[in-house]
PDB file of C-alpha atoms in Angstrom:
ATOM      1  CA  UNK V 568     -17.518  15.475 -10.959  1.00 82.00           C
ATOM      2  CA  UNK V 569     -15.115  14.033  -8.423  1.00 85.00           C
ATOM      3  CA  UNK V 570     -16.181  13.058  -4.936  1.00 88.00           C
ATOM      4  CA  UNK V 571     -15.376  10.685  -2.128  1.00 92.00           C
ATOM      5  CA  UNK V 572     -17.804   8.976   0.217  1.00 93.00           C
ATOM      6  CA  UNK V 573     -16.523   7.224   3.284  1.00 92.00           C
ATOM      7  CA  UNK V 574     -18.055   5.353   6.148  1.00 86.00           C
ATOM      8  CA  UNK V 575     -19.332   7.541   8.919  1.00 84.00           C
ATOM      9  CA  UNK V 576     -17.985   7.102  12.373  1.00 85.00           C
ATOM     10  CA  UNK V 577     -17.156   7.141  15.054  1.00 93.00           C
ATOM     11  CA  UNK V 578     -15.757   3.637  15.172  1.00 96.00           C
ATOM     12  CA  UNK V 579     -14.708   2.081  18.459  1.00 97.00           C
ATOM     13  CA  UNK V 580     -12.755  -1.163  18.499  1.00 97.00           C
ATOM     14  CA  UNK V 581     -10.938  -3.237  21.035  1.00 97.00           C
ATOM     15  CA  UNK V 582      -7.215  -3.679  20.644  1.00 97.00           C
ATOM     16  CA  UNK V 583      -6.287  -6.429  18.145  1.00 97.00           C
ATOM     17  CA  UNK V 584      -9.667  -6.248  16.407  1.00 98.00           C
ATOM     18  CA  UNK V 585      -9.987  -6.176  12.618  1.00 98.00           C
ATOM     19  CA  UNK V 586     -10.617  -2.786  11.039  1.00 97.00           C
ATOM     20  CA  UNK V 587     -12.431  -1.895   7.837  1.00 97.00           C
ATOM     21  CA  UNK V 588     -13.265   1.665   6.837  1.00 97.00           C
ATOM     22  CA  UNK V 589     -15.229   1.820   3.600  1.00 97.00           C
ATOM     23  CA  UNK V 590     -14.488   4.372   0.919  1.00 97.00           C
ATOM     24  CA  UNK V 591     -16.068   4.755  -2.504  1.00 97.00           C
ATOM     25  CA  UNK V 592     -15.441   7.393  -5.095  1.00 95.00           C
ATOM     26  CA  UNK V 593     -16.731   8.964  -8.268  1.00 94.00           C
ATOM     27  CA  UNK V 594     -14.243  10.417 -10.666  1.00 91.00           C
ATOM     28  CA  UNK V 595     -13.581  11.329 -14.241  1.00 85.00           C
ATOM     29  CA  UNK V 596     -10.405  10.093 -15.798  1.00 82.00           C
ATOM     30  CA  UNK V 597      -7.877   8.094 -13.828  1.00 84.00           C
ATOM     31  CA  UNK V 598      -7.552   9.404 -10.285  1.00 92.00           C
ATOM     32  CA  UNK V 599      -5.034   8.427  -7.646  1.00 93.00           C
ATOM     33  CA  UNK V 600      -6.445   7.318  -4.304  1.00 95.00           C
ATOM     34  CA  UNK V 601      -5.129   8.033  -0.832  1.00 95.00           C
ATOM     35  CA  UNK V 602      -5.707   7.426   2.827  1.00 96.00           C
ATOM     36  CA  UNK V 603      -4.581  10.146   5.207  1.00 94.00           C
ATOM     37  CA  UNK V 604      -4.468   9.940   8.993  1.00 94.00           C
ATOM     38  CA  UNK V 605      -4.900  12.829  11.413  1.00 89.00           C
ATOM     39  CA  UNK V 606      -3.803  12.344  14.987  1.00 88.00           C
ATOM     40  CA  UNK V 607      -5.281  14.646  17.651  1.00 82.00           C
ATOM     41  CA  UNK V 608      -4.061  18.214  17.289  1.00 73.00           C
ATOM     42  CA  UNK V 609      -1.983  17.467  14.221  1.00 77.00           C
ATOM     43  CA  UNK V 610      -2.218  17.901  10.476  1.00 78.00           C
ATOM     44  CA  UNK V 611      -2.796  15.162   7.972  1.00 84.00           C
ATOM     45  CA  UNK V 612      -0.187  12.541   7.217  1.00 88.00           C
ATOM     46  CA  UNK V 613      -0.184  10.319   4.188  1.00 90.00           C
ATOM     47  CA  UNK V 614      -0.854   6.747   5.271  1.00 95.00           C
ATOM     48  CA  UNK V 615      -0.905   4.978   1.910  1.00 96.00           C
ATOM     49  CA  UNK V 616      -1.803   5.498  -1.707  1.00 94.00           C
ATOM     50  CA  UNK V 617      -2.524   3.726  -4.978  1.00 96.00           C
ATOM     51  CA  UNK V 618      -2.174   5.296  -8.370  1.00 92.00           C
ATOM     52  CA  UNK V 619      -3.885   2.819 -10.687  1.00 92.00           C
ATOM     53  CA  UNK V 620      -6.473   0.087 -10.725  1.00 94.00           C
ATOM     54  CA  UNK V 621      -5.631  -3.088  -8.787  1.00 95.00           C
ATOM     55  CA  UNK V 622      -2.722  -1.399  -6.999  1.00 96.00           C
ATOM     56  CA  UNK V 623      -2.519  -2.139  -3.289  1.00 97.00           C
ATOM     57  CA  UNK V 624      -1.190   0.526  -0.966  1.00 97.00           C
ATOM     58  CA  UNK V 625       0.182  -0.582   2.378  1.00 97.00           C
ATOM     59  CA  UNK V 626       1.874   0.991   5.384  1.00 97.00           C
ATOM     60  CA  UNK V 627       2.098   0.278   9.120  1.00 95.00           C
ATOM     61  CA  UNK V 628      -0.110  -2.799   8.740  1.00 97.00           C
ATOM     62  CA  UNK V 629      -2.835  -0.888   6.896  1.00 98.00           C
ATOM     63  CA  UNK V 630      -3.847  -1.887   3.372  1.00 98.00           C
ATOM     64  CA  UNK V 631      -6.194  -0.647   0.683  1.00 98.00           C
ATOM     65  CA  UNK V 632      -6.739  -1.891  -2.866  1.00 98.00           C
ATOM     66  CA  UNK V 633      -7.783   0.338  -5.744  1.00 97.00           C
ATOM     67  CA  UNK V 634     -10.893  -1.369  -7.150  1.00 96.00           C
ATOM     68  CA  UNK V 635     -12.054   0.265 -10.328  1.00 94.00           C
ATOM     69  CA  UNK V 636     -14.945  -2.148 -10.887  1.00 94.00           C
ATOM     70  CA  UNK V 637     -16.516  -1.213  -7.552  1.00 96.00           C
ATOM     71  CA  UNK V 638     -14.983   2.301  -7.388  1.00 96.00           C
ATOM     72  CA  UNK V 639     -13.751   1.538  -3.907  1.00 97.00           C
ATOM     73  CA  UNK V 640     -10.617   1.928  -1.805  1.00 98.00           C
ATOM     74  CA  UNK V 641     -11.478   0.369   1.539  1.00 98.00           C
ATOM     75  CA  UNK V 642      -8.948   0.642   4.370  1.00 98.00           C
ATOM     76  CA  UNK V 643      -8.179  -2.497   6.362  1.00 98.00           C
ATOM     77  CA  UNK V 644      -5.941  -3.550   9.209  1.00 98.00           C
ATOM     78  CA  UNK V 645      -5.839  -6.987  10.709  1.00 97.00           C
ATOM     79  CA  UNK V 646      -5.052  -6.040  14.291  1.00 97.00           C
ATOM     80  CA  UNK V 647      -5.478  -2.471  15.509  1.00 98.00           C
ATOM     81  CA  UNK V 648      -3.541  -0.892  18.347  1.00 97.00           C
ATOM     82  CA  UNK V 649      -4.402   1.895  20.748  1.00 96.00           C
ATOM     83  CA  UNK V 650      -1.927   4.091  18.891  1.00 96.00           C
ATOM     84  CA  UNK V 651      -4.050   3.777  15.743  1.00 97.00           C
ATOM     85  CA  UNK V 652      -6.711   5.981  17.329  1.00 96.00           C
ATOM     86  CA  UNK V 653      -7.088   8.898  14.919  1.00 95.00           C
ATOM     87  CA  UNK V 654      -9.274  10.283  12.164  1.00 92.00           C
ATOM     88  CA  UNK V 655      -8.838   8.652   8.768  1.00 95.00           C
ATOM     89  CA  UNK V 656      -9.574  10.444   5.525  1.00 93.00           C
ATOM     90  CA  UNK V 657     -10.034   8.865   2.129  1.00 95.00           C
ATOM     91  CA  UNK V 658      -9.085  11.131  -0.748  1.00 94.00           C
ATOM     92  CA  UNK V 659      -8.598  11.201  -4.469  1.00 92.00           C
ATOM     93  CA  UNK V 660      -6.598  13.454  -6.706  1.00 89.00           C
ATOM     94  CA  UNK V 661      -7.344  14.298 -10.278  1.00 81.00           C
ATOM     95  CA  UNK V 662      -5.036  13.615 -13.185  1.00 74.00           C
ATOM     96  CA  UNK V 663      -2.934  16.694 -12.448  1.00 73.00           C
ATOM     97  CA  UNK V 664      -2.352  15.698  -8.850  1.00 72.00           C
ATOM     98  CA  UNK V 665      -3.196  19.194  -7.704  1.00 70.00           C
ATOM     99  CA  UNK V 666      -6.885  18.954  -6.910  1.00 78.00           C
ATOM    100  CA  UNK V 667      -7.650  16.761  -3.930  1.00 85.00           C
ATOM    101  CA  UNK V 668     -11.110  15.665  -2.838  1.00 88.00           C
ATOM    102  CA  UNK V 669     -11.540  14.381   0.702  1.00 90.00           C
ATOM    103  CA  UNK V 670     -14.124  12.257   2.390  1.00 91.00           C
ATOM    104  CA  UNK V 671     -15.650  13.457   5.638  1.00 88.00           C
ATOM    105  CA  UNK V 672     -13.267  11.448   7.774  1.00 90.00           C
ATOM    106  CA  UNK V 673     -13.845   8.495  10.095  1.00 93.00           C
ATOM    107  CA  UNK V 674     -12.866   8.749  13.715  1.00 93.00           C
ATOM    108  CA  UNK V 675     -11.366   5.570  15.135  1.00 96.00           C
ATOM    109  CA  UNK V 676     -10.905   4.915  18.822  1.00 97.00           C
ATOM    110  CA  UNK V 677      -9.118   1.764  19.914  1.00 97.00           C
ATOM    111  CA  UNK V 678      -9.582   0.756  23.528  1.00 97.00           C
ATOM    112  CA  UNK V 679      -7.211  -1.517  25.453  1.00 95.00           C
TER     113      UNK V 679
ATOM    114  CA  UNK E1068      11.200  13.640   3.985  1.00 57.00           C
ATOM    115  CA  UNK E1069       9.629  16.862   2.863  1.00 60.00           C
ATOM    116  CA  UNK E1070       8.133  18.974   5.626  1.00 85.00           C
ATOM    117  CA  UNK E1071       5.531  21.682   5.610  1.00 90.00           C
ATOM    118  CA  UNK E1072       5.286  23.841   8.704  1.00 90.00           C
ATOM    119  CA  UNK E1073       2.521  26.175   9.822  1.00 92.00           C
ATOM    120  CA  UNK E1074       2.633  28.951  12.364  1.00 93.00           C
ATOM    121  CA  UNK E1075       0.998  29.646  14.694  1.00 94.00           C
ATOM    122  CA  UNK E1076      -0.526  26.328  15.672  1.00 90.00           C
ATOM    123  CA  UNK E1077      -3.121  28.041  17.838  1.00 93.00           C
ATOM    124  CA  UNK E1078      -4.331  31.619  17.866  1.00 96.00           C
ATOM    125  CA  UNK E1079      -7.073  33.358  19.774  1.00 96.00           C
ATOM    126  CA  UNK E1080      -8.166  36.800  18.703  1.00 95.00           C
ATOM    127  CA  UNK E1081     -10.901  39.312  19.295  1.00 96.00           C
ATOM    128  CA  UNK E1082     -13.680  39.824  16.816  1.00 97.00           C
ATOM    129  CA  UNK E1083     -12.795  42.461  14.236  1.00 96.00           C
ATOM    130  CA  UNK E1084      -9.062  41.887  14.281  1.00 97.00           C
ATOM    131  CA  UNK E1085      -6.961  40.287  11.539  1.00 97.00           C
ATOM    132  CA  UNK E1086      -4.901  37.146  11.897  1.00 97.00           C
ATOM    133  CA  UNK E1087      -2.037  35.935   9.719  1.00 97.00           C
ATOM    134  CA  UNK E1088      -1.130  32.258   9.350  1.00 97.00           C
ATOM    135  CA  UNK E1089       2.125  31.228   7.728  1.00 96.00           C
ATOM    136  CA  UNK E1090       2.821  28.092   5.738  1.00 95.00           C
ATOM    137  CA  UNK E1091       6.409  27.190   4.928  1.00 94.00           C
ATOM    138  CA  UNK E1092       7.933  24.388   2.908  1.00 93.00           C
ATOM    139  CA  UNK E1093      11.099  23.618   4.836  1.00 90.00           C
ATOM    140  CA  UNK E1094      13.167  21.576   2.448  1.00 87.00           C
ATOM    141  CA  UNK E1095      11.688  22.054  -0.979  1.00 89.00           C
ATOM    142  CA  UNK E1096      10.415  24.829  -3.186  1.00 90.00           C
ATOM    143  CA  UNK E1097       6.704  24.991  -3.807  1.00 88.00           C
ATOM    144  CA  UNK E1098       5.333  27.085  -6.630  1.00 84.00           C
ATOM    145  CA  UNK E1099       1.864  26.069  -5.519  1.00 87.00           C
ATOM    146  CA  UNK E1100       0.421  25.747  -2.048  1.00 92.00           C
ATOM    147  CA  UNK E1101      -3.114  24.935  -0.999  1.00 93.00           C
ATOM    148  CA  UNK E1102      -5.199  26.250   1.859  1.00 95.00           C
ATOM    149  CA  UNK E1103      -7.940  24.159   3.427  1.00 93.00           C
ATOM    150  CA  UNK E1104     -10.476  24.771   6.126  1.00 93.00           C
ATOM    151  CA  UNK E1105     -11.728  22.027   8.378  1.00 87.00           C
ATOM    152  CA  UNK E1106     -14.882  22.353  10.411  1.00 80.00           C
ATOM    153  CA  UNK E1107     -15.382  20.149  13.470  1.00 74.00           C
ATOM    154  CA  UNK E1108     -16.105  16.560  12.499  1.00 69.00           C
ATOM    155  CA  UNK E1109     -16.116  17.459   8.835  1.00 73.00           C
ATOM    156  CA  UNK E1110     -13.765  17.028   5.952  1.00 78.00           C
ATOM    157  CA  UNK E1111     -11.233  19.427   4.560  1.00 84.00           C
ATOM    158  CA  UNK E1112     -12.617  21.980   2.172  1.00 88.00           C
ATOM    159  CA  UNK E1113     -10.231  23.531  -0.306  1.00 89.00           C
ATOM    160  CA  UNK E1114     -10.350  27.287   0.087  1.00 93.00           C
ATOM    161  CA  UNK E1115      -7.795  28.458  -2.415  1.00 93.00           C
ATOM    162  CA  UNK E1116      -4.727  27.607  -4.423  1.00 91.00           C
ATOM    163  CA  UNK E1117      -1.792  29.888  -3.753  1.00 88.00           C
ATOM    164  CA  UNK E1118       0.526  30.542  -6.691  1.00 84.00           C
ATOM    165  CA  UNK E1119       3.974  32.011  -6.199  1.00 85.00           C
ATOM    166  CA  UNK E1120       4.227  35.427  -7.773  1.00 83.00           C
ATOM    167  CA  UNK E1121       0.612  35.646  -8.854  1.00 85.00           C
ATOM    168  CA  UNK E1122      -2.881  35.917  -7.460  1.00 88.00           C
ATOM    169  CA  UNK E1123      -4.439  33.050  -5.606  1.00 92.00           C
ATOM    170  CA  UNK E1124      -7.265  31.062  -7.120  1.00 92.00           C
ATOM    171  CA  UNK E1125     -10.246  30.875  -4.783  1.00 94.00           C
ATOM    172  CA  UNK E1126     -12.865  28.165  -4.666  1.00 91.00           C
ATOM    173  CA  UNK E1127     -16.470  29.072  -5.184  1.00 91.00           C
ATOM    174  CA  UNK E1128     -18.023  30.610  -2.116  1.00 92.00           C
ATOM    175  CA  UNK E1129     -14.744  31.703  -0.512  1.00 94.00           C
ATOM    176  CA  UNK E1130     -14.491  35.444   0.004  1.00 94.00           C
ATOM    177  CA  UNK E1131     -11.176  36.618  -1.423  1.00 93.00           C
ATOM    178  CA  UNK E1132     -11.340  39.900   0.463  1.00 95.00           C
ATOM    179  CA  UNK E1133     -11.910  38.031   3.685  1.00 96.00           C
ATOM    180  CA  UNK E1134      -9.169  35.461   3.261  1.00 96.00           C
ATOM    181  CA  UNK E1135      -6.129  37.176   1.814  1.00 95.00           C
ATOM    182  CA  UNK E1136      -3.459  34.889   0.430  1.00 94.00           C
ATOM    183  CA  UNK E1137       0.065  35.971  -0.388  1.00 91.00           C
ATOM    184  CA  UNK E1138       2.665  33.633  -1.871  1.00 89.00           C
ATOM    185  CA  UNK E1139       5.696  35.897  -1.866  1.00 83.00           C
ATOM    186  CA  UNK E1140       8.394  33.272  -2.188  1.00 89.00           C
ATOM    187  CA  UNK E1141       8.849  29.663  -3.218  1.00 90.00           C
ATOM    188  CA  UNK E1142       8.814  28.555   0.418  1.00 93.00           C
ATOM    189  CA  UNK E1143       6.219  30.778   2.060  1.00 94.00           C
ATOM    190  CA  UNK E1144       2.502  31.373   1.683  1.00 94.00           C
ATOM    191  CA  UNK E1145       0.414  33.363   4.140  1.00 95.00           C
ATOM    192  CA  UNK E1146      -3.296  33.365   4.828  1.00 96.00           C
ATOM    193  CA  UNK E1147      -4.701  36.465   6.506  1.00 97.00           C
ATOM    194  CA  UNK E1148      -8.188  36.292   7.950  1.00 97.00           C
ATOM    195  CA  UNK E1149      -9.343  39.899   7.896  1.00 97.00           C
ATOM    196  CA  UNK E1150     -11.866  41.375  10.333  1.00 96.00           C
ATOM    197  CA  UNK E1151     -12.317  37.978  11.915  1.00 96.00           C
ATOM    198  CA  UNK E1152     -15.663  36.944  13.349  1.00 96.00           C
ATOM    199  CA  UNK E1153     -16.600  33.970  15.544  1.00 95.00           C
ATOM    200  CA  UNK E1154     -17.877  32.058  12.497  1.00 94.00           C
ATOM    201  CA  UNK E1155     -14.320  32.166  11.110  1.00 95.00           C
ATOM    202  CA  UNK E1156     -13.180  29.991  13.995  1.00 94.00           C
ATOM    203  CA  UNK E1157     -11.873  26.834  12.429  1.00 93.00           C
ATOM    204  CA  UNK E1158      -8.861  24.652  11.750  1.00 91.00           C
ATOM    205  CA  UNK E1159      -6.875  25.911   8.776  1.00 94.00           C
ATOM    206  CA  UNK E1160      -4.452  23.567   7.038  1.00 93.00           C
ATOM    207  CA  UNK E1161      -2.023  24.239   4.238  1.00 93.00           C
ATOM    208  CA  UNK E1162      -0.376  21.785   1.894  1.00 92.00           C
ATOM    209  CA  UNK E1163       2.373  21.862  -0.677  1.00 90.00           C
ATOM    210  CA  UNK E1164       4.150  19.476  -2.939  1.00 81.00           C
ATOM    211  CA  UNK E1165       7.573  19.286  -4.564  1.00 77.00           C
ATOM    212  CA  UNK E1166       7.600  19.038  -8.339  1.00 73.00           C
ATOM    213  CA  UNK E1167       5.396  16.074  -9.287  1.00 66.00           C
ATOM    214  CA  UNK E1168       5.789  14.753  -5.774  1.00 70.00           C
ATOM    215  CA  UNK E1169       3.645  13.768  -2.849  1.00 76.00           C
ATOM    216  CA  UNK E1170       1.387  16.326  -1.226  1.00 81.00           C
ATOM    217  CA  UNK E1171       2.525  17.269   2.277  1.00 86.00           C
ATOM    218  CA  UNK E1172       0.328  18.914   4.871  1.00 88.00           C
ATOM    219  CA  UNK E1173       1.168  21.374   7.586  1.00 89.00           C
ATOM    220  CA  UNK E1174       0.277  20.735  11.193  1.00 86.00           C
ATOM    221  CA  UNK E1175      -2.724  23.025  10.984  1.00 89.00           C
ATOM    222  CA  UNK E1176      -3.612  26.258  12.744  1.00 92.00           C
ATOM    223  CA  UNK E1177      -6.576  26.443  15.065  1.00 91.00           C
ATOM    224  CA  UNK E1178      -8.173  29.867  15.037  1.00 95.00           C
ATOM    225  CA  UNK E1179     -10.598  30.885  17.755  1.00 95.00           C
ATOM    226  CA  UNK E1180     -12.329  34.223  17.396  1.00 96.00           C
ATOM    227  CA  UNK E1181     -13.921  35.563  20.555  1.00 95.00           C
TER     228      UNK E1181
END
């Protein structure tokens, strides 16, 4: 079946530090991979996505590369800001794009 | 871009009462909407898929008589938590997508049952 496993948090970083949040998946077929961000009190917002192997999704300084050989989609950012404090969810969708499977979320706190 | 809106964002009710949460797609038509439940510090769990004009499809373990879903139009789906109990307290999130488009999430509705 399909599932997503992501690094447990919480993660606390100083401003301008490098961020990596690990995400691995198991899936049948050819899933699309996503990172969503949830700011306090809000719903989820799409941060970036990749739809096929070796694709790199990027947005707001965040990047993630779809690695089929390691079944991974790790999220990275070179220099985090206080405003990046949020919960980050890795997710995959099946071939239809209707069924989404989410990781447990990783809480990030960036301190000045 | 496409927007999905939920209402209310927060609701507090007494045990035994029913609560209705609305999910609207504001600038696109959605034949399918999805309802999720999020427990504290946990991931989103898909509860059901709401289909316009037909019955919702519930995930295993979700009580359909407890969580009533109505998708009466192409822009509105409602989730009614019937005879709510404290264990139903949670964050409920809906999502919808335009035809073959990106999935958009509502802001979420936090339900607290006293």
